[in-house]
PDB file of C-alpha atoms in Angstrom:
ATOM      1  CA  UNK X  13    -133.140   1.758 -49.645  1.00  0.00           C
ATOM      2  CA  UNK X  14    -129.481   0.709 -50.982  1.00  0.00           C
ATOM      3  CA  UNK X  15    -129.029  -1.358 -53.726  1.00  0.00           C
ATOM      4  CA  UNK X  16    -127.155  -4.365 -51.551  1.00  0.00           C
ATOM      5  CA  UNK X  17    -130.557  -3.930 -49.206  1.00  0.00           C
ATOM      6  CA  UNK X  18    -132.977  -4.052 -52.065  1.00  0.00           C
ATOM      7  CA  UNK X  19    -131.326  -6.652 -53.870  1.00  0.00           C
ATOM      8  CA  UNK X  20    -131.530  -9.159 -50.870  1.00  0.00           C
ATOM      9  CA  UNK X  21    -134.935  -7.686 -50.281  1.00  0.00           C
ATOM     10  CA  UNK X  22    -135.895  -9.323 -54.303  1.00  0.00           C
ATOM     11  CA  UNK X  23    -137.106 -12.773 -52.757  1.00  0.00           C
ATOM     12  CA  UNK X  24    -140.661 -13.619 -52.909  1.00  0.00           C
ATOM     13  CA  UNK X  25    -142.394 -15.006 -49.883  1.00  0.00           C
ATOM     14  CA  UNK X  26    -142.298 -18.374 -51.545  1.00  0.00           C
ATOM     15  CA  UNK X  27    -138.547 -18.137 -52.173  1.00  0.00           C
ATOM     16  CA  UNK X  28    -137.733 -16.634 -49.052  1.00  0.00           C
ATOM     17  CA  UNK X  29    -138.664 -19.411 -46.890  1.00  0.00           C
ATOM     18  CA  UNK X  30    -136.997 -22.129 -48.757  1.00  0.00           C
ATOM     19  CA  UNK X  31    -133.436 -20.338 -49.189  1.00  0.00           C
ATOM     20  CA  UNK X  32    -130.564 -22.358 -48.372  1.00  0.00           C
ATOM     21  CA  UNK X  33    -132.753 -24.907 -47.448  1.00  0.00           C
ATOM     22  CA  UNK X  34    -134.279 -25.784 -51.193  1.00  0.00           C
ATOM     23  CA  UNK X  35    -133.072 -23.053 -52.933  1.00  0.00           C
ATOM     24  CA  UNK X  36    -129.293 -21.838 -53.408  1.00  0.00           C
ATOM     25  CA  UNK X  37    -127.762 -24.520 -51.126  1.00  0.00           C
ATOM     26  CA  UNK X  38    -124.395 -23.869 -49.994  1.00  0.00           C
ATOM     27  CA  UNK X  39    -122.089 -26.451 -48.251  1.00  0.00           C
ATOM     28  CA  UNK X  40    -123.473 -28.732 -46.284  1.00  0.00           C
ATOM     29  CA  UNK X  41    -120.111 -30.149 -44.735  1.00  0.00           C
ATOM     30  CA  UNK X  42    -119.478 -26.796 -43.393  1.00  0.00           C
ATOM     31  CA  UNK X  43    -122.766 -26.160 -41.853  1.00  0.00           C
ATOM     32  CA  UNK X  44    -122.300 -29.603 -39.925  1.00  0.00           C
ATOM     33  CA  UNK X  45    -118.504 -28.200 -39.115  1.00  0.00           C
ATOM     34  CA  UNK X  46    -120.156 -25.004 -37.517  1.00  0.00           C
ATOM     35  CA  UNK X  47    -122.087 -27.177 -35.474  1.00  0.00           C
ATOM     36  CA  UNK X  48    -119.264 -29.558 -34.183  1.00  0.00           C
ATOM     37  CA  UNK X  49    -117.576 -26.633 -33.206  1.00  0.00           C
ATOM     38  CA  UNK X  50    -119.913 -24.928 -31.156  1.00  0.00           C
ATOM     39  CA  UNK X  51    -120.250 -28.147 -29.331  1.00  0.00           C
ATOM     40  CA  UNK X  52    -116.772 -27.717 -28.939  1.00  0.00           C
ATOM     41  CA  UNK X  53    -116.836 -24.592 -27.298  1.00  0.00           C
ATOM     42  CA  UNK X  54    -120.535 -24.826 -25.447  1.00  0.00           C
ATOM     43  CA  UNK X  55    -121.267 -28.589 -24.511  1.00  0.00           C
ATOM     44  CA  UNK X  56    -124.652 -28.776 -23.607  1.00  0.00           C
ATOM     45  CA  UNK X  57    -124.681 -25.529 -21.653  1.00  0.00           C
ATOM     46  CA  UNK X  58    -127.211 -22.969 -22.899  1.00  0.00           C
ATOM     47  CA  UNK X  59    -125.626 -20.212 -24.721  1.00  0.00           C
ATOM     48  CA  UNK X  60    -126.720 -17.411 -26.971  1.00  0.00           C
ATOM     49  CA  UNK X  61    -125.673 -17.118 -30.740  1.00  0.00           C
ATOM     50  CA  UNK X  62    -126.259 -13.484 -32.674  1.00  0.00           C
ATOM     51  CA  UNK X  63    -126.171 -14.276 -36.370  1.00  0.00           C
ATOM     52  CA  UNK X  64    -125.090 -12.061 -38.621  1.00  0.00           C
ATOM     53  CA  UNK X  65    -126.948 -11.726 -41.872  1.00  0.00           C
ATOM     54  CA  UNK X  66    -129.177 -14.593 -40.669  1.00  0.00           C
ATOM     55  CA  UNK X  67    -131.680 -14.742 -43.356  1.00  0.00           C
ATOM     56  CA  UNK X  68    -134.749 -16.725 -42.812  1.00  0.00           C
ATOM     57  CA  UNK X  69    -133.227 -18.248 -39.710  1.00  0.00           C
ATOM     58  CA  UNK X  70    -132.193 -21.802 -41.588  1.00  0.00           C
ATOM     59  CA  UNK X  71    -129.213 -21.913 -39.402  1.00  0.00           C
ATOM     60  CA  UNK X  72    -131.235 -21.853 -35.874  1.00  0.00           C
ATOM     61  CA  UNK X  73    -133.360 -24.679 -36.817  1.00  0.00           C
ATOM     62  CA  UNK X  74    -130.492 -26.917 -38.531  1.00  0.00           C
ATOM     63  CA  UNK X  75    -128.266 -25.971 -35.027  1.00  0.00           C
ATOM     64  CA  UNK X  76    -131.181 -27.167 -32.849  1.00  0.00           C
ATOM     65  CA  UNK X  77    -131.689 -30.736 -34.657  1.00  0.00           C
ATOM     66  CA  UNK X  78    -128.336 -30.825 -34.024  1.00  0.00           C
ATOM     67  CA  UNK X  79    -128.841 -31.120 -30.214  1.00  0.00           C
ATOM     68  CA  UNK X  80    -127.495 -27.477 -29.342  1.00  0.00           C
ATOM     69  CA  UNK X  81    -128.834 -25.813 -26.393  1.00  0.00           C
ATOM     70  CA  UNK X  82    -128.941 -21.985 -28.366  1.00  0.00           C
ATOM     71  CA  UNK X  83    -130.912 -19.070 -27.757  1.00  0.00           C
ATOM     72  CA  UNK X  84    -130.699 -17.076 -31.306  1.00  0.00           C
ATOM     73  CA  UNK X  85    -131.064 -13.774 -32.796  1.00  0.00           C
ATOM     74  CA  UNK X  86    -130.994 -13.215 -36.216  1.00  0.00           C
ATOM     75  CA  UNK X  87    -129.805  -9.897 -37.442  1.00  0.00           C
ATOM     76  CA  UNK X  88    -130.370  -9.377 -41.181  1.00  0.00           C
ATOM     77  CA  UNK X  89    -131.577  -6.190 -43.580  1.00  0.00           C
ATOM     78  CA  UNK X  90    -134.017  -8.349 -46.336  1.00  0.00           C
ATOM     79  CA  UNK X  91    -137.404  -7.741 -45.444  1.00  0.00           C
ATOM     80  CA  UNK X  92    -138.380 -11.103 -47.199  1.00  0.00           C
ATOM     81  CA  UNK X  93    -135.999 -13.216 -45.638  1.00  0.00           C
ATOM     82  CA  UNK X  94    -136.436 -11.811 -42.266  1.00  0.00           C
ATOM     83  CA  UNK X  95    -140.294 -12.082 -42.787  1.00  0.00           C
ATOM     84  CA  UNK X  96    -139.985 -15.524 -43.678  1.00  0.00           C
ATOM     85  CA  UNK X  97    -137.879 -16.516 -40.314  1.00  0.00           C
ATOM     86  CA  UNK X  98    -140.675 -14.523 -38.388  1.00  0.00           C
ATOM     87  CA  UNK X  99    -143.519 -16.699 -39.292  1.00  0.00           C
ATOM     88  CA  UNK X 100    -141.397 -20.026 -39.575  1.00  0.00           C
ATOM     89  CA  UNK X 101    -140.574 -19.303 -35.417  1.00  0.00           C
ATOM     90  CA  UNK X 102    -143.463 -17.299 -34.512  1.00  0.00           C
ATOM     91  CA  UNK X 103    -144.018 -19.952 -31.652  1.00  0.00           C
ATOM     92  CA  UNK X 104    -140.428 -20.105 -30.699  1.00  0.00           C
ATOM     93  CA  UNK X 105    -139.531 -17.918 -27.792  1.00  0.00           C
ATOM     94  CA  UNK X 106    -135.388 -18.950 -28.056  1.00  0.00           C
ATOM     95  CA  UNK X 107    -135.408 -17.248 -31.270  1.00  0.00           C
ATOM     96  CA  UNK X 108    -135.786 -13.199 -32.256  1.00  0.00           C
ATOM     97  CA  UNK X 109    -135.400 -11.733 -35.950  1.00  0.00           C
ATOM     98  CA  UNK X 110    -134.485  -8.168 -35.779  1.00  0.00           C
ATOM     99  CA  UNK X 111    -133.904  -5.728 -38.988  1.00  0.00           C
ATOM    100  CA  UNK X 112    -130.498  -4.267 -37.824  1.00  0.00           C
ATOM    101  CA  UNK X 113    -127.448  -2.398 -39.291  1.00  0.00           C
ATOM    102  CA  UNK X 114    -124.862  -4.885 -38.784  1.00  0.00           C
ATOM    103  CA  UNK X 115    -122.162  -2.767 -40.566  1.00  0.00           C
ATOM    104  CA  UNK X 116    -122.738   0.294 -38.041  1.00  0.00           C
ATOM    105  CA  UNK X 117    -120.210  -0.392 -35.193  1.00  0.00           C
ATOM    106  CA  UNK X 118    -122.178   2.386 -33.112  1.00  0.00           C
ATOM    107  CA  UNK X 119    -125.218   0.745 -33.241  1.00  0.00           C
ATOM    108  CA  UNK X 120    -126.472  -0.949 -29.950  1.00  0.00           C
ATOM    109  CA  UNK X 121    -127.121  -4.683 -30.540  1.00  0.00           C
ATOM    110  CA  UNK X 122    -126.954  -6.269 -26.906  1.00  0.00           C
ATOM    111  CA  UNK X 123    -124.832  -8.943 -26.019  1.00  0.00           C
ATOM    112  CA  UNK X 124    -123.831 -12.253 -26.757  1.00  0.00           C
ATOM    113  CA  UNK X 125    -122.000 -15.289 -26.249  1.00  0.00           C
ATOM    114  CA  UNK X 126    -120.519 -15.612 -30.246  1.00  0.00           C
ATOM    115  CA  UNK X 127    -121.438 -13.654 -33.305  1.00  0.00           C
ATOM    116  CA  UNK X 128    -121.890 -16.057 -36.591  1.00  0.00           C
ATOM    117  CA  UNK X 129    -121.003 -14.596 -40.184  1.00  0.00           C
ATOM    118  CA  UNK X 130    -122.167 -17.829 -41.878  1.00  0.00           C
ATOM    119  CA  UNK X 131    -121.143 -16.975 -45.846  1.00  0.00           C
ATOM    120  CA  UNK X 132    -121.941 -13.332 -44.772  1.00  0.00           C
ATOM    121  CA  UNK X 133    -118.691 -11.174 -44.265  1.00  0.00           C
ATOM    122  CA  UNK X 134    -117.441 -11.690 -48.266  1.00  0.00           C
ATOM    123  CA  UNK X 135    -121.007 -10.275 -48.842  1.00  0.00           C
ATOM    124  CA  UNK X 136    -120.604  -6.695 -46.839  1.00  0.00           C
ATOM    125  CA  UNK X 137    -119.696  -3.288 -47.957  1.00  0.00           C
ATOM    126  CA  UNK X 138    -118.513  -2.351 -44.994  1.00  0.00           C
ATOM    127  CA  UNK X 139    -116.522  -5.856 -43.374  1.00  0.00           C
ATOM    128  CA  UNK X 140    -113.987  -4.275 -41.016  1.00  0.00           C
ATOM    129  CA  UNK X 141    -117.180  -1.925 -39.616  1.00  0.00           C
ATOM    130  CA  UNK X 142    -119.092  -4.730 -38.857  1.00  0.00           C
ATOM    131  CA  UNK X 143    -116.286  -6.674 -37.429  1.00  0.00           C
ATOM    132  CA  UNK X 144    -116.535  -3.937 -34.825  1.00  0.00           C
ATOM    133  CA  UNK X 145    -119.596  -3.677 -34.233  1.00  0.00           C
ATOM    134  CA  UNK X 146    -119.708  -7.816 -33.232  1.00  0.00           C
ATOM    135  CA  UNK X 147    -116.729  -7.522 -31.292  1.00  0.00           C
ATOM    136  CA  UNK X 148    -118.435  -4.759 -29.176  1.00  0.00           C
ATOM    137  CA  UNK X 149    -121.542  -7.788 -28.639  1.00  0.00           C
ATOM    138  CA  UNK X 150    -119.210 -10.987 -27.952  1.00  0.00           C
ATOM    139  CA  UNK X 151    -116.219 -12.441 -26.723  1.00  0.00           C
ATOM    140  CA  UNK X 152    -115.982 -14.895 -29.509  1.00  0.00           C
ATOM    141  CA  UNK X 153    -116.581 -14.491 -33.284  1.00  0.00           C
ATOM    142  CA  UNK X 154    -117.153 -16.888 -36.097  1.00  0.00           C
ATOM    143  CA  UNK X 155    -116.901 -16.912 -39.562  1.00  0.00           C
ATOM    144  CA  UNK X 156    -117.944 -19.359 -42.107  1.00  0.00           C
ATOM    145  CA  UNK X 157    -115.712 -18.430 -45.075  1.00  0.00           C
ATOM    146  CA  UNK X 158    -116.793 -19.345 -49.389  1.00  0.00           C
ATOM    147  CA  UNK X 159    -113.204 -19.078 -49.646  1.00  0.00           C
ATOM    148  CA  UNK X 160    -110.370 -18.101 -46.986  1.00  0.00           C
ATOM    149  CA  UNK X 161    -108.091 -15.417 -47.124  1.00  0.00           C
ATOM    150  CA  UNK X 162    -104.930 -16.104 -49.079  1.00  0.00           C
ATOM    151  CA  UNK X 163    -102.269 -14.713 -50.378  1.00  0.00           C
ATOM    152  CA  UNK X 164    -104.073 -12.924 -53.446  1.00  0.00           C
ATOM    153  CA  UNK X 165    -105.021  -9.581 -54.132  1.00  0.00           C
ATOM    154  CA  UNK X 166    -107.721  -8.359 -52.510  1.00  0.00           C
ATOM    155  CA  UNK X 167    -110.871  -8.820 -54.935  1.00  0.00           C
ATOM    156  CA  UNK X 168    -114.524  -7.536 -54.555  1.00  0.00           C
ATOM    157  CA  UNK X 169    -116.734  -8.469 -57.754  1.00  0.00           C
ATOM    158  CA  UNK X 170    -120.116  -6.997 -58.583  1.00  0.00           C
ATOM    159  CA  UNK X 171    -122.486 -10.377 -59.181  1.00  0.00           C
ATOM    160  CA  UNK X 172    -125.757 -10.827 -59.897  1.00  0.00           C
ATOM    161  CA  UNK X 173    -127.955 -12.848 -57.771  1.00  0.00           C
ATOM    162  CA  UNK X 174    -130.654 -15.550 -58.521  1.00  0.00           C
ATOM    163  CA  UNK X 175    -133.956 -14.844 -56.334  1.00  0.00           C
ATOM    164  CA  UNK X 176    -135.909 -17.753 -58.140  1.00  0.00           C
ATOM    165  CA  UNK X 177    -139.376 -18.397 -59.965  1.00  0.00           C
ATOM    166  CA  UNK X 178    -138.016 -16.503 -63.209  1.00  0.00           C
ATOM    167  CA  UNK X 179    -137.376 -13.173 -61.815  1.00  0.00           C
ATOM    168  CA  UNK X 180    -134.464 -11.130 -63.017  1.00  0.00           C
ATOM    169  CA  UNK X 181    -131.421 -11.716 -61.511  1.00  0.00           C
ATOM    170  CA  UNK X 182    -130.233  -8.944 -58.607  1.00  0.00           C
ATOM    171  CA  UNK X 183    -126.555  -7.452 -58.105  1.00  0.00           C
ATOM    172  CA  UNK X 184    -124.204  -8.174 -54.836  1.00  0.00           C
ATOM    173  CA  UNK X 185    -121.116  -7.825 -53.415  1.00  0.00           C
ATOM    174  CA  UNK X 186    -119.256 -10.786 -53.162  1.00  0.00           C
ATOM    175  CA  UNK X 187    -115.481 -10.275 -51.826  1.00  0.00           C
ATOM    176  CA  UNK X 188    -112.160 -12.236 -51.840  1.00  0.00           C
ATOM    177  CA  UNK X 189    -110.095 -11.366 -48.705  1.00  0.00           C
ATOM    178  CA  UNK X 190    -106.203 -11.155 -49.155  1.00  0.00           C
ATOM    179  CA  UNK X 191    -104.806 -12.579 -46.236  1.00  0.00           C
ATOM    180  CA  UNK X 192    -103.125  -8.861 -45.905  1.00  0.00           C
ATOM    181  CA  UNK X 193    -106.553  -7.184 -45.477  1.00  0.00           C
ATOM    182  CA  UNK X 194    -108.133  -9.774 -43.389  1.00  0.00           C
ATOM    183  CA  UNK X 195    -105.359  -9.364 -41.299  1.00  0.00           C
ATOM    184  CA  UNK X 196    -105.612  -5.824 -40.888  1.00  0.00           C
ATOM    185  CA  UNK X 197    -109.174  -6.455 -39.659  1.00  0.00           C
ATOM    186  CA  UNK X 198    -108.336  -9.021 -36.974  1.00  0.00           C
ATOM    187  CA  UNK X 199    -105.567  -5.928 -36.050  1.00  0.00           C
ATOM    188  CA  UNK X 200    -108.136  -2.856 -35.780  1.00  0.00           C
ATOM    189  CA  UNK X 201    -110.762  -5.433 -33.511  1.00  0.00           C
ATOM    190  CA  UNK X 202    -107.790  -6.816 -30.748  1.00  0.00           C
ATOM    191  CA  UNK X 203    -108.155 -10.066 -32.195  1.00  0.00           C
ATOM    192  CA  UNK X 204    -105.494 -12.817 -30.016  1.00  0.00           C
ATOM    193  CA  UNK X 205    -105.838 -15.436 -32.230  1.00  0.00           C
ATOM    194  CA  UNK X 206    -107.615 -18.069 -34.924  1.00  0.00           C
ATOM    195  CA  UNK X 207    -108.826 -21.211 -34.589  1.00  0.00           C
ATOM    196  CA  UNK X 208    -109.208 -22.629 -37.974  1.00  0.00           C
ATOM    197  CA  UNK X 209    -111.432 -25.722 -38.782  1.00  0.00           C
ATOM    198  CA  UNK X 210    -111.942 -27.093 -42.153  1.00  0.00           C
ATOM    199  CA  UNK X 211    -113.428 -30.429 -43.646  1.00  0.00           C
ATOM    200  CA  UNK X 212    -110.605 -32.499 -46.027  1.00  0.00           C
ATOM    201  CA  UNK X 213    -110.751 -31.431 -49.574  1.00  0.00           C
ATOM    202  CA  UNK X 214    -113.463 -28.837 -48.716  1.00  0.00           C
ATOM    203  CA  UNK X 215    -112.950 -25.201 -49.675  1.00  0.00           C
ATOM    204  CA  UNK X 216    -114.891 -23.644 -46.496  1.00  0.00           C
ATOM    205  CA  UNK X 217    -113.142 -22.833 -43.775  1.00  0.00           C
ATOM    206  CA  UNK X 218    -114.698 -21.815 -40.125  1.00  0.00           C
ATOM    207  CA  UNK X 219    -112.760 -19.023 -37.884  1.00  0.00           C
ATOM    208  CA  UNK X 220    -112.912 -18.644 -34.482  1.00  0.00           C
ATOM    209  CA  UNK X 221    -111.651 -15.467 -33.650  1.00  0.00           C
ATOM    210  CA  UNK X 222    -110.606 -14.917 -29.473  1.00  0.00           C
ATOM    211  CA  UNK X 223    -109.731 -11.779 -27.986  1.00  0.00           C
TER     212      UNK X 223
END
């Protein structure tokens, strides 16, 4: 097991179901942005979302309360998390939770109709690998950025992560994209163009990449 693997792995089963919903909340602003947006692009037609690095499937349920019409599958490596999102939708039949590689562009993942990295790409060894293995799935890509590209150096910081009721904290990646390298990514994957969505005075930013 890799350290990245084992450290998002550290959750107990108490923990794991409440994260990002009670526990470690990001942006909330953003997560409604996500949502207008893929009413944007989907109406009310049915369409299916892969999520990248889903976790315990927080998204799927705060998407559906939201009125989407989305069948879901969750793609993550955290046995806790993803154990947590099995039993919270174990009598949902729009909604999967698979233990994939999503950083091995060979792998075979099925098809969708838009991959979500949701606060998940800064948080990969491997970002340009995986951006390749979703653009092999989908026609459409989205990204839910802590903080955009910019014109910075490119930064990746060892941090340590909390996993709750008084355990020690864990390491991860977290990265901070130049808007050189991020380029370069959008190059090696065809990418046409970005559509780029953000709240006023909010630092998340959503990307829509086309091809």
């Amino acid at each position: 097991m890799s350290v990245v693997k084992e450290s998002w792995s550290s959750f107990d089963s108490s923990i794991a179901k409440i994260y990002l919903d009670g526990f470690g909340h990001p942006s909330d602003r953003s997560k409604h942005l996500m949502a207008s947006v893929l009413i944007e692009l989907f109406g009310d037609s049915e369409f299916h979302l892969a999520d990248f690095g889903c976790g315990n499937g927080h998204l799927y349920r705060f998407f559906r309360e939201r009125g989407l019409n989305l069948r879901y599958t969750g793609y993550d490596f955290s046995t806790s998390l993803l154990q947590a999102a099995r039993e919270r939708y174990a009598d949902d039949d729009k909604a999967v939770f698979l233990e994939r590689d999503i950083q091995d562009p060979a792998a075979d993942l099925g098809n969708a109709d838009i991959v979500l990295y949701s606060h998940v790409l800064e948080t990969l060894e491997a970002p340009g690998a995986s951006l390749g293995a979703a653009r092999k799935m989908a026609p459409r890509i989205m990204i839910r950025f802590f903080q955009p590209p910019a014109d910075r150096f490119d930064l990746v910081e060892l941090r340590m992560l909390d996993v709750g009721n008084g355990e020690p904290k864990v390491p991860y990646l977290r990265r901070s994209f130049s808007i050189h390298h991020y380029n370069l990514l959008l190059r090696e994957i065809a990418c046409t163009s970005v559509d780029v969505h953000q709240v006023e005075s909010d630092v998340d930013q959503v990307h829509i990449l086309n091809f």
